[in-house]
Amino acid sequence: MLCVMAERERGHLGMTHNPFAQPSAGFFERGDCKAHLDLLGNVDQWGCKVLLVTGPRGAGKSVLYRESRGRLAVEFVVARVVGTLVNTRREVLSAVAQGLGGSAQDNANSSALASLIARGVGRGDEADPSCVVLVDDADALEPDAIEALFKLTGETSLRLVLFGEADLAPTVERVSARLDVECREIPLAGLNGEDARDYLEWRFAEAKYRGRLPFTDQQVSEVVRLGEGFPGKMNQLANALLAKLETGELRAQPARFPPQHRVLAVLVALVAGLAYLIWHQAPPQSGAVEVVRQPEADAVEPDDREDAEPARIVVEPVRVADHRSDPTSAKPLPGDAELSAEVSERQLQPVLEEPQLQVQVVESLPEGGQHSAAWHDEAWLLQQSPGTYTIQLVSVSSAERAHAYVLAQPDPGQMAVYRLQRDGRELHVILYGIYVTQEEARIEADRLPESVGSVRPWVRSMAQVQRAMGGA
């Protein structure tokens, strides 16, 4: 009976639900994720008191944050903090105290909270590590909150794990060096091609989907390439692709002839057709009749227009001249005055080559940051008041992509771009607008123009942006 009811609940494509609409409650144990999770669960192998797990949005930081609690030994007391919910020094210390079982007064200040935590945890030289603090979205914490956590970790047996984006690393490194608390960074990498495909199959299996993936190999490759192998990004792309399949906008295409083979077949057909025309247009063998043929190349005119059709071969009908005596005395027929006596190599070229496609290329900006005044740069950002707010839209890996994205907006003057160096890679962060209050920025983030695409806007203070630029 239960099986029959489950079958009735299946929707389009035989799935019980869209597996990519919501984050998975499970854990995909492939790639580097399992190794990182095993390390987080074994405190003795950390080699330091603080771990920093970094990666872009969608890399799987929140999944590791969620799963880490279950991998730690049962004797550990774990306090979990989410930076997007509490981010000031007092709020963070209060959340840690409550998570570790402490009882603090509502009006307790930061110093009282820190003392309460230290008494409950024990000094570093008096107790073995038994308390762990896990902080998700740590890049949303204020700098003094991060410093307070590091200070507690250095003075007690507390262990700390921060999960955040790569631009958090410079701040953590400075605090770690100033307080002499060793920290280790764990950068998350995307899944490779095979593991990424297995991840998509695993998500479909969660929705009771049976059989092969409804995506073609080309569609899977695009999801993996655009998502950079990060689970969260691939979820968004697969969700959009699946929605098109369900609404009928896109259908799974059968395997087609490989593109290289199609090009080769076209070339063979072209050569065969040319040979056929030349063979059947040979002049008669009779010496009594002079045959005047219009050169084949004269019928081909290169067209540089964007909508020009591929070059075609046109052969004029064979004409018989009226003069039979001396071939050299033959006069041009009426209407043939524009025909050339010689066929140049330039005229024959369009017959053998395909028409050139015109591609609009966005040129990269010259080094030194010089560009038109279409958008704002790093120097402009450093001049803004640290108390203002902005909206971070997206980070891309090349300047060309960043500039193309900005120029595609209806008002590039609202945009700003700055560079960030992380692990030998250069990231280009794109910002939108400057706002006096955080609430004003949040309201604007909810009504961004459609031209920005499917992004997750992040309201940041200008002080955070300037610190990230200074750490780069």
Short mmCIF file of C-alpha atoms in Angstrom, two decimals:
data_model
loop_
_atom_site.label_atom_id
_atom_site.label_comp_id
_atom_site.label_asym_id
_atom_site.label_seq_id
_atom_site.Cartn_x
_atom_site.Cartn_y
_atom_site.Cartn_z
CA MET A 1 0.00 0.00 0.00
CA LEU A 2 2.79 2.43 0.91
CA CYS A 3 4.54 1.70 -2.39
CA VAL A 4 1.33 2.44 -4.33
CA MET A 5 0.88 5.75 -2.49
CA ALA A 6 4.48 6.71 -3.17
CA GLU A 7 4.05 5.99 -6.87
CA ARG A 8 0.95 8.22 -7.00
CA GLU A 9 2.94 11.08 -5.48
CA ARG A 10 5.47 11.05 -8.27
CA GLY A 11 5.27 14.06 -10.55
CA HIS A 12 6.92 15.05 -13.82
CA LEU A 13 9.87 12.85 -14.85
CA GLY A 14 8.80 10.36 -12.16
CA MET A 15 10.21 12.41 -9.26
CA THR A 16 8.53 13.05 -5.90
CA HIS A 17 9.90 16.61 -5.82
CA ASN A 18 12.44 18.92 -7.42
CA PRO A 19 15.69 17.80 -5.75
CA PHE A 20 17.47 21.08 -6.48
CA ALA A 21 14.85 23.49 -5.11
CA GLN A 22 16.08 23.07 -1.52
CA PRO A 23 19.48 22.14 -0.02
CA SER A 24 20.01 18.45 0.60
CA ALA A 25 19.73 17.10 4.12
CA GLY A 26 22.34 14.44 3.31
CA PHE A 27 26.08 14.53 2.76
CA PHE A 28 27.82 13.65 -0.51
CA GLU A 29 30.95 11.80 0.53
CA ARG A 30 33.03 12.30 -2.60
CA GLY A 31 35.87 14.61 -3.55
CA ASP A 32 37.66 16.42 -0.73
CA CYS A 33 34.51 16.91 1.35
CA LYS A 34 34.80 13.63 3.28
CA ALA A 35 38.49 14.20 4.08
CA HIS A 36 37.75 17.71 5.37
CA LEU A 37 34.85 16.44 7.47
CA ASP A 38 36.98 13.68 8.99
CA LEU A 39 39.60 16.28 9.95
CA LEU A 40 36.99 18.55 11.56
CA GLY A 41 35.72 15.64 13.64
CA ASN A 42 39.19 14.70 14.94
CA VAL A 43 40.44 17.61 17.08
CA ASP A 44 43.73 15.86 17.86
CA GLN A 45 44.75 16.07 14.18
CA TRP A 46 44.15 19.81 13.78
CA GLY A 47 47.68 20.80 14.75
CA CYS A 48 46.41 24.20 15.94
CA LYS A 49 43.59 25.74 17.94
CA VAL A 50 41.75 27.50 15.09
CA LEU A 51 40.62 26.22 11.68
CA LEU A 52 39.42 28.51 8.89
CA VAL A 53 37.34 26.80 6.16
CA THR A 54 37.10 29.08 3.10
CA GLY A 55 35.35 28.91 -0.25
CA PRO A 56 32.92 30.88 -2.45
CA ARG A 57 29.16 30.73 -2.03
CA GLY A 58 27.91 27.26 -2.91
CA ALA A 59 31.21 25.54 -2.09
CA GLY A 60 29.64 23.50 0.74
CA LYS A 61 30.80 25.42 3.83
CA SER A 62 27.38 25.33 5.49
CA VAL A 63 27.10 21.58 4.85
CA LEU A 64 30.43 20.97 6.61
CA TYR A 65 29.29 23.28 9.43
CA ARG A 66 26.10 21.23 9.81
CA GLU A 67 27.79 17.83 9.63
CA SER A 68 30.76 18.68 11.89
CA ARG A 69 28.68 18.41 15.06
CA GLY A 70 27.88 14.76 14.39
CA ARG A 71 31.52 13.86 13.67
CA LEU A 72 32.90 15.25 16.95
CA ALA A 73 33.21 12.89 19.90
CA VAL A 74 30.23 12.82 22.26
CA GLU A 75 32.26 14.22 25.17
CA PHE A 76 32.74 17.53 23.35
CA VAL A 77 30.45 20.44 24.18
CA VAL A 78 29.73 22.33 20.96
CA ALA A 79 28.46 25.90 20.57
CA ARG A 80 27.20 26.82 17.11
CA VAL A 81 26.94 30.41 15.89
CA VAL A 82 25.63 31.82 12.59
CA GLY A 83 27.26 35.11 11.62
CA THR A 84 24.27 36.37 9.64
CA LEU A 85 22.14 36.21 12.83
CA VAL A 86 24.61 37.51 15.45
CA ASN A 87 27.71 39.48 14.48
CA THR A 88 28.66 41.97 17.21
CA ARG A 89 31.16 41.20 19.97
CA ARG A 90 28.54 40.96 22.73
CA GLU A 91 26.05 38.98 20.63
CA VAL A 92 28.67 36.41 19.65
CA LEU A 93 29.99 35.96 23.21
CA SER A 94 26.44 35.62 24.52
CA ALA A 95 25.64 32.94 21.91
CA VAL A 96 28.85 31.03 22.76
CA ALA A 97 28.10 31.17 26.50
CA GLN A 98 24.60 29.81 25.97
CA GLY A 99 25.83 27.13 23.56
CA LEU A 100 28.36 25.91 26.12
CA GLY A 101 25.70 25.71 28.83
CA GLY A 102 26.50 28.93 30.65
CA SER A 103 23.89 31.19 32.23
CA ALA A 104 24.47 34.92 31.81
CA GLN A 105 22.41 37.91 32.79
CA ASP A 106 20.62 39.77 30.04
CA ASN A 107 22.55 42.97 30.72
CA ALA A 108 25.98 41.30 31.02
CA ASN A 109 28.69 43.13 29.11
CA SER A 110 31.35 41.58 26.86
CA SER A 111 33.96 41.29 29.63
CA ALA A 112 31.56 39.48 31.95
CA LEU A 113 30.56 37.09 29.18
CA ALA A 114 34.20 36.34 28.32
CA SER A 115 34.98 35.62 31.99
CA LEU A 116 31.95 33.33 32.24
CA ILE A 117 33.08 31.35 29.19
CA ALA A 118 36.68 31.11 30.46
CA ARG A 119 35.53 29.74 33.83
CA GLY A 120 33.32 27.14 32.15
CA VAL A 121 35.91 26.03 29.61
CA GLY A 122 39.01 26.03 31.77
CA ARG A 123 42.43 27.52 31.18
CA GLY A 124 44.56 26.09 28.43
CA ASP A 125 47.10 24.63 30.86
CA GLU A 126 44.49 23.20 33.22
CA ALA A 127 42.20 21.08 31.02
CA ASP A 128 42.12 19.01 27.87
CA PRO A 129 40.14 20.45 24.95
CA SER A 130 36.48 19.65 25.53
CA CYS A 131 34.65 22.64 24.04
CA VAL A 132 34.41 23.59 20.36
CA VAL A 133 32.84 26.69 18.79
CA LEU A 134 31.60 26.42 15.18
CA VAL A 135 30.83 29.70 13.38
CA ASP A 136 29.07 29.68 9.99
CA ASP A 137 29.08 32.81 7.77
CA ALA A 138 32.02 34.07 9.82
CA ASP A 139 32.76 36.72 7.17
CA ALA A 140 29.66 38.56 8.47
CA LEU A 141 31.19 38.96 11.97
CA GLU A 142 32.54 42.32 13.04
CA PRO A 143 36.35 42.39 13.48
CA ASP A 144 36.19 42.85 17.25
CA ALA A 145 33.96 39.77 17.53
CA ILE A 146 36.58 37.70 15.70
CA GLU A 147 39.27 39.13 17.95
CA ALA A 148 37.25 38.21 21.08
CA LEU A 149 36.93 34.60 19.89
CA PHE A 150 40.66 34.37 19.18
CA LYS A 151 41.49 35.84 22.57
CA LEU A 152 39.29 33.27 24.34
CA THR A 153 40.84 30.48 22.28
CA GLY A 154 44.35 31.59 23.17
CA GLU A 155 43.65 31.89 26.90
CA THR A 156 41.55 28.74 27.37
CA SER A 157 41.33 25.18 26.05
CA LEU A 158 38.60 26.25 23.62
CA ARG A 159 38.82 25.17 19.95
CA LEU A 160 37.41 27.33 17.14
CA VAL A 161 36.29 26.64 13.54
CA LEU A 162 35.34 29.54 11.26
CA PHE A 163 33.46 28.98 7.97
CA GLY A 164 33.56 31.93 5.56
CA GLU A 165 34.48 33.26 2.14
CA ALA A 166 38.06 33.76 1.01
CA ASP A 167 38.11 37.50 1.75
CA LEU A 168 37.85 36.66 5.47
CA ALA A 169 41.36 35.17 5.45
CA PRO A 170 43.37 38.46 5.61
CA THR A 171 41.46 39.61 8.71
CA VAL A 172 41.91 36.26 10.43
CA GLU A 173 45.62 36.18 9.59
CA ARG A 174 46.19 39.63 11.12
CA VAL A 175 44.30 38.75 14.32
CA SER A 176 46.12 35.41 14.54
CA ALA A 177 49.53 37.08 14.25
CA ARG A 178 48.73 39.86 16.72
CA LEU A 179 47.38 37.50 19.43
CA ASP A 180 49.87 34.71 18.66
CA VAL A 181 47.13 32.10 18.14
CA GLU A 182 47.99 29.63 15.38
CA CYS A 183 45.38 29.23 12.64
CA ARG A 184 45.15 26.82 9.70
CA GLU A 185 43.18 27.54 6.52
CA ILE A 186 41.29 24.80 4.64
CA PRO A 187 40.27 26.05 1.15
CA LEU A 188 37.41 24.12 -0.46
CA ALA A 189 37.77 23.00 -4.09
CA GLY A 190 35.05 22.07 -6.58
CA LEU A 191 34.21 18.51 -7.63
CA ASN A 192 35.90 17.13 -10.75
CA GLY A 193 33.89 16.04 -13.78
CA GLU A 194 33.16 12.46 -12.71
CA ASP A 195 32.39 13.33 -9.09
CA ALA A 196 30.21 16.25 -10.21
CA ARG A 197 28.11 13.97 -12.43
CA ASP A 198 27.78 11.48 -9.57
CA TYR A 199 26.65 14.36 -7.37
CA LEU A 200 23.82 15.23 -9.81
CA GLU A 201 22.77 11.57 -9.95
CA TRP A 202 22.82 11.45 -6.13
CA ARG A 203 20.52 14.49 -5.92
CA PHE A 204 18.11 12.93 -8.44
CA ALA A 205 18.11 9.70 -6.43
CA GLU A 206 16.95 11.70 -3.39
CA ALA A 207 13.77 12.49 -5.35
CA LYS A 208 13.26 8.78 -6.23
CA TYR A 209 14.21 9.37 -9.85
CA ARG A 210 14.94 6.17 -11.77
CA GLY A 211 17.06 5.65 -14.84
CA ARG A 212 19.64 7.82 -16.55
CA LEU A 213 19.91 11.55 -15.99
CA PRO A 214 17.30 13.57 -17.91
CA PHE A 215 20.13 15.95 -18.89
CA THR A 216 22.27 15.34 -21.94
CA ASP A 217 26.04 15.00 -21.60
CA GLN A 218 26.45 18.50 -23.03
CA GLN A 219 24.00 19.94 -20.49
CA VAL A 220 25.79 18.17 -17.63
CA SER A 221 29.13 19.54 -18.85
CA GLU A 222 27.70 23.07 -18.92
CA VAL A 223 26.31 22.72 -15.39
CA VAL A 224 29.70 21.51 -14.11
CA ARG A 225 31.67 24.17 -16.03
CA LEU A 226 29.51 27.14 -15.06
CA GLY A 227 29.13 25.88 -11.49
CA GLU A 228 32.91 25.33 -11.19
CA GLY A 229 32.19 21.98 -9.52
CA PHE A 230 30.74 23.63 -6.39
CA PRO A 231 27.56 21.85 -5.19
CA GLY A 232 25.57 24.99 -4.37
CA LYS A 233 26.23 26.61 -7.74
CA MET A 234 25.44 23.38 -9.59
CA ASN A 235 22.16 23.14 -7.64
CA GLN A 236 21.07 26.55 -8.94
CA LEU A 237 21.98 25.74 -12.55
CA ALA A 238 20.39 22.28 -12.44
CA ASN A 239 17.24 23.74 -10.85
CA ALA A 240 16.84 26.22 -13.72
CA LEU A 241 17.54 23.53 -16.32
CA LEU A 242 15.07 21.12 -14.71
CA ALA A 243 12.39 23.82 -14.63
CA LYS A 244 12.79 24.30 -18.39
CA LEU A 245 12.45 20.56 -18.94
CA GLU A 246 9.29 20.39 -16.83
CA THR A 247 7.65 23.36 -18.58
CA GLY A 248 8.56 22.07 -22.04
CA GLU A 249 10.85 24.99 -22.90
CA LEU A 250 13.74 22.56 -23.30
CA ARG A 251 13.76 18.90 -24.21
CA ALA A 252 16.52 16.42 -23.70
CA GLN A 253 18.26 16.13 -27.07
CA PRO A 254 19.40 12.75 -28.38
CA ALA A 255 23.06 12.19 -29.08
CA ARG A 256 23.95 13.89 -32.36
CA PHE A 257 26.65 13.42 -34.93
CA PRO A 258 29.93 14.79 -33.49
CA PRO A 259 30.62 18.37 -34.68
CA GLN A 260 34.00 17.46 -36.19
CA HIS A 261 32.39 14.74 -38.27
CA ARG A 262 29.63 17.08 -39.44
CA VAL A 263 32.20 19.62 -40.64
CA LEU A 264 34.14 16.91 -42.46
CA ALA A 265 30.96 15.65 -44.14
CA VAL A 266 30.12 19.18 -45.35
CA LEU A 267 33.62 19.62 -46.80
CA VAL A 268 33.44 16.26 -48.59
CA ALA A 269 30.03 17.16 -50.04
CA LEU A 270 31.34 20.55 -51.17
CA VAL A 271 34.35 19.05 -52.93
CA ALA A 272 32.19 16.37 -54.57
CA GLY A 273 29.69 18.97 -55.79
CA LEU A 274 32.46 21.17 -57.19
CA ALA A 275 34.02 18.24 -59.02
CA TYR A 276 30.61 17.27 -60.43
CA LEU A 277 29.98 20.78 -61.78
CA ILE A 278 33.44 21.06 -63.35
CA TRP A 279 33.14 17.62 -64.96
CA HIS A 280 29.73 18.29 -66.53
CA GLN A 281 30.59 21.81 -67.71
CA ALA A 282 33.56 20.72 -69.90
CA PRO A 283 33.49 22.41 -73.41
CA PRO A 284 32.56 20.34 -76.51
CA GLN A 285 35.40 18.72 -78.45
CA SER A 286 34.25 20.05 -81.86
CA GLY A 287 36.80 22.43 -83.44
CA ALA A 288 34.18 24.06 -85.68
CA VAL A 289 32.38 25.79 -82.86
CA GLU A 290 33.91 28.30 -80.48
CA VAL A 291 32.53 27.97 -76.97
CA VAL A 292 32.73 31.07 -74.80
CA ARG A 293 32.24 30.27 -71.08
CA GLN A 294 31.85 32.86 -68.38
CA PRO A 295 34.44 32.23 -65.66
CA GLU A 296 32.87 30.45 -62.74
CA ALA A 297 34.50 32.77 -60.23
CA ASP A 298 32.72 35.81 -61.76
CA ALA A 299 29.42 34.50 -60.47
CA VAL A 300 30.64 34.57 -56.88
CA GLU A 301 30.61 37.90 -55.09
CA PRO A 302 31.89 38.09 -51.51
CA ASP A 303 29.30 39.60 -49.18
CA ASP A 304 30.60 41.15 -45.99
CA ARG A 305 27.16 41.74 -44.53
CA GLU A 306 26.32 40.07 -41.21
CA ASP A 307 23.34 38.26 -42.76
CA ALA A 308 25.27 37.07 -45.81
CA GLU A 309 24.53 33.51 -46.90
CA PRO A 310 27.34 30.99 -47.52
CA ALA A 311 29.12 31.42 -50.86
CA ARG A 312 27.51 29.54 -53.76
CA ILE A 313 28.84 28.46 -57.15
CA VAL A 314 26.84 29.80 -60.10
CA VAL A 315 27.58 28.62 -63.64
CA GLU A 316 26.29 30.64 -66.59
CA PRO A 317 24.79 28.81 -69.59
CA VAL A 318 27.20 27.95 -72.43
CA ARG A 319 27.05 30.39 -75.32
CA VAL A 320 27.95 29.67 -78.97
CA ALA A 321 29.74 32.53 -80.79
CA ASP A 322 28.66 33.71 -84.23
CA HIS A 323 32.25 33.89 -85.60
CA ARG A 324 33.65 30.65 -86.92
CA SER A 325 36.79 31.84 -88.77
CA ASP A 326 39.50 33.28 -86.56
CA PRO A 327 39.05 32.76 -82.82
CA THR A 328 41.17 35.84 -82.13
CA SER A 329 38.75 38.05 -84.05
CA ALA A 330 35.80 37.10 -81.87
CA LYS A 331 34.18 40.15 -80.29
CA PRO A 332 32.60 40.14 -76.86
CA LEU A 333 28.95 39.29 -76.83
CA PRO A 334 26.53 42.02 -75.76
CA GLY A 335 26.21 42.12 -71.99
CA ASP A 336 29.64 40.52 -71.44
CA ALA A 337 31.69 43.68 -71.22
CA GLU A 338 31.99 43.47 -67.45
CA LEU A 339 33.46 39.97 -67.49
CA SER A 340 37.17 39.71 -66.71
CA ALA A 341 39.50 37.68 -68.88
CA GLU A 342 41.40 36.30 -65.93
CA VAL A 343 40.18 34.67 -62.75
CA SER A 344 42.16 36.03 -59.84
CA GLU A 345 42.95 34.11 -56.71
CA ARG A 346 40.97 36.67 -54.74
CA GLN A 347 37.81 35.86 -56.73
CA LEU A 348 38.12 32.13 -56.19
CA GLN A 349 38.73 32.40 -52.46
CA PRO A 350 35.05 32.70 -51.38
CA VAL A 351 34.27 29.42 -53.21
CA LEU A 352 36.64 27.44 -51.01
CA GLU A 353 36.19 29.12 -47.66
CA GLU A 354 33.21 29.54 -45.38
CA PRO A 355 32.09 33.12 -44.69
CA GLN A 356 33.77 34.67 -41.69
CA LEU A 357 31.56 35.19 -38.63
CA GLN A 358 31.66 38.61 -37.05
CA VAL A 359 32.10 38.31 -33.29
CA GLN A 360 31.91 41.27 -30.97
CA VAL A 361 34.86 41.09 -28.59
CA VAL A 362 35.02 43.01 -25.34
CA GLU A 363 38.62 44.09 -25.08
CA SER A 364 40.31 43.74 -21.72
CA LEU A 365 41.33 46.90 -19.97
CA PRO A 366 45.01 47.86 -20.01
CA GLU A 367 47.06 47.26 -16.93
CA GLY A 368 47.10 50.01 -14.37
CA GLY A 369 43.32 50.08 -13.83
CA GLN A 370 42.65 52.77 -16.49
CA HIS A 371 39.21 52.60 -18.02
CA SER A 372 36.36 54.81 -19.04
CA ALA A 373 34.31 56.47 -16.34
CA ALA A 374 31.55 53.89 -16.86
CA TRP A 375 32.08 52.37 -13.41
CA HIS A 376 34.06 52.96 -10.23
CA ASP A 377 37.41 51.43 -9.31
CA GLU A 378 39.43 50.64 -6.20
CA ALA A 379 40.67 54.20 -5.69
CA TRP A 380 37.09 55.46 -5.61
CA LEU A 381 36.07 52.77 -3.10
CA LEU A 382 38.91 53.71 -0.75
CA GLN A 383 37.66 57.31 -0.73
CA GLN A 384 34.17 56.35 0.50
CA SER A 385 33.08 56.64 4.12
CA PRO A 386 33.58 53.37 6.05
CA GLY A 387 30.15 53.86 7.62
CA THR A 388 28.28 53.50 4.32
CA TYR A 389 27.01 50.27 2.84
CA THR A 390 27.08 48.57 -0.56
CA ILE A 391 25.73 45.41 -2.21
CA GLN A 392 28.14 42.70 -3.37
CA LEU A 393 26.68 40.95 -6.43
CA VAL A 394 29.22 38.41 -7.64
CA SER A 395 32.92 37.53 -7.85
CA VAL A 396 34.44 36.39 -11.16
CA SER A 397 37.86 35.02 -12.05
CA SER A 398 38.84 37.38 -14.88
CA ALA A 399 38.76 41.09 -15.58
CA GLU A 400 37.15 40.50 -18.98
CA ARG A 401 34.15 38.77 -17.41
CA ALA A 402 33.82 41.49 -14.78
CA HIS A 403 33.90 44.31 -17.33
CA ALA A 404 31.46 42.52 -19.65
CA TYR A 405 29.09 42.00 -16.72
CA VAL A 406 29.25 45.67 -15.67
CA LEU A 407 28.79 46.99 -19.22
CA ALA A 408 25.71 44.77 -19.62
CA GLN A 409 23.92 46.71 -16.85
CA PRO A 410 21.57 49.60 -17.72
CA ASP A 411 23.50 51.98 -15.42
CA PRO A 412 27.19 50.96 -15.10
CA GLY A 413 27.79 54.12 -13.10
CA GLN A 414 26.16 52.37 -10.12
CA MET A 415 28.77 49.61 -10.26
CA ALA A 416 32.23 49.28 -8.73
CA VAL A 417 34.93 46.61 -9.22
CA TYR A 418 37.95 45.76 -7.10
CA ARG A 419 40.56 43.00 -7.26
CA LEU A 420 41.33 40.44 -4.58
CA GLN A 421 44.31 38.04 -4.50
CA ARG A 422 43.68 34.66 -2.85
CA ASP A 423 45.88 31.56 -3.08
CA GLY A 424 47.60 32.81 -6.22
CA ARG A 425 44.26 33.52 -7.93
CA GLU A 426 42.92 36.96 -8.81
CA LEU A 427 39.23 37.52 -8.09
CA HIS A 428 37.25 40.50 -9.36
CA VAL A 429 34.47 41.52 -6.96
CA ILE A 430 31.52 43.48 -8.38
CA LEU A 431 29.62 45.91 -6.10
CA TYR A 432 26.37 47.82 -6.63
CA GLY A 433 25.44 51.20 -5.16
CA ILE A 434 26.39 53.17 -2.04
CA TYR A 435 23.82 53.56 0.77
CA VAL A 436 23.78 55.52 4.00
CA THR A 437 22.12 52.83 6.13
CA GLN A 438 22.19 49.04 6.13
CA GLU A 439 18.39 48.91 5.96
CA GLU A 440 18.38 51.05 2.82
CA ALA A 441 20.90 48.69 1.21
CA ARG A 442 18.80 45.65 2.13
CA ILE A 443 15.67 47.20 0.62
CA GLU A 444 17.57 47.93 -2.60
CA ALA A 445 19.00 44.39 -2.64
CA ASP A 446 15.44 43.02 -2.80
CA ARG A 447 14.63 45.00 -5.94
CA LEU A 448 17.75 44.72 -8.05
CA PRO A 449 17.27 44.98 -11.83
CA GLU A 450 16.80 41.75 -13.74
CA SER A 451 20.00 42.47 -15.67
CA VAL A 452 22.16 41.41 -12.71
CA GLY A 453 21.01 37.82 -13.22
CA SER A 454 20.48 35.07 -10.66
CA VAL A 455 22.75 36.25 -7.85
CA ARG A 456 22.57 36.21 -4.08
CA PRO A 457 23.12 39.87 -3.09
CA TRP A 458 25.19 40.45 0.03
CA VAL A 459 24.94 43.71 1.96
CA ARG A 460 28.40 44.71 3.21
CA SER A 461 29.72 47.73 5.02
CA MET A 462 32.26 49.84 3.17
CA ALA A 463 34.63 49.23 6.08
CA GLN A 464 34.57 45.49 5.32
CA VAL A 465 35.21 46.14 1.64
CA GLN A 466 38.12 48.47 2.38
CA ARG A 467 39.65 45.96 4.81
CA ALA A 468 39.39 43.26 2.15
CA MET A 469 41.12 45.55 -0.35
CA GLY A 470 43.84 46.39 2.16
CA GLY A 471 44.44 42.68 2.88
CA ALA A 472 44.69 41.85 -0.81
#
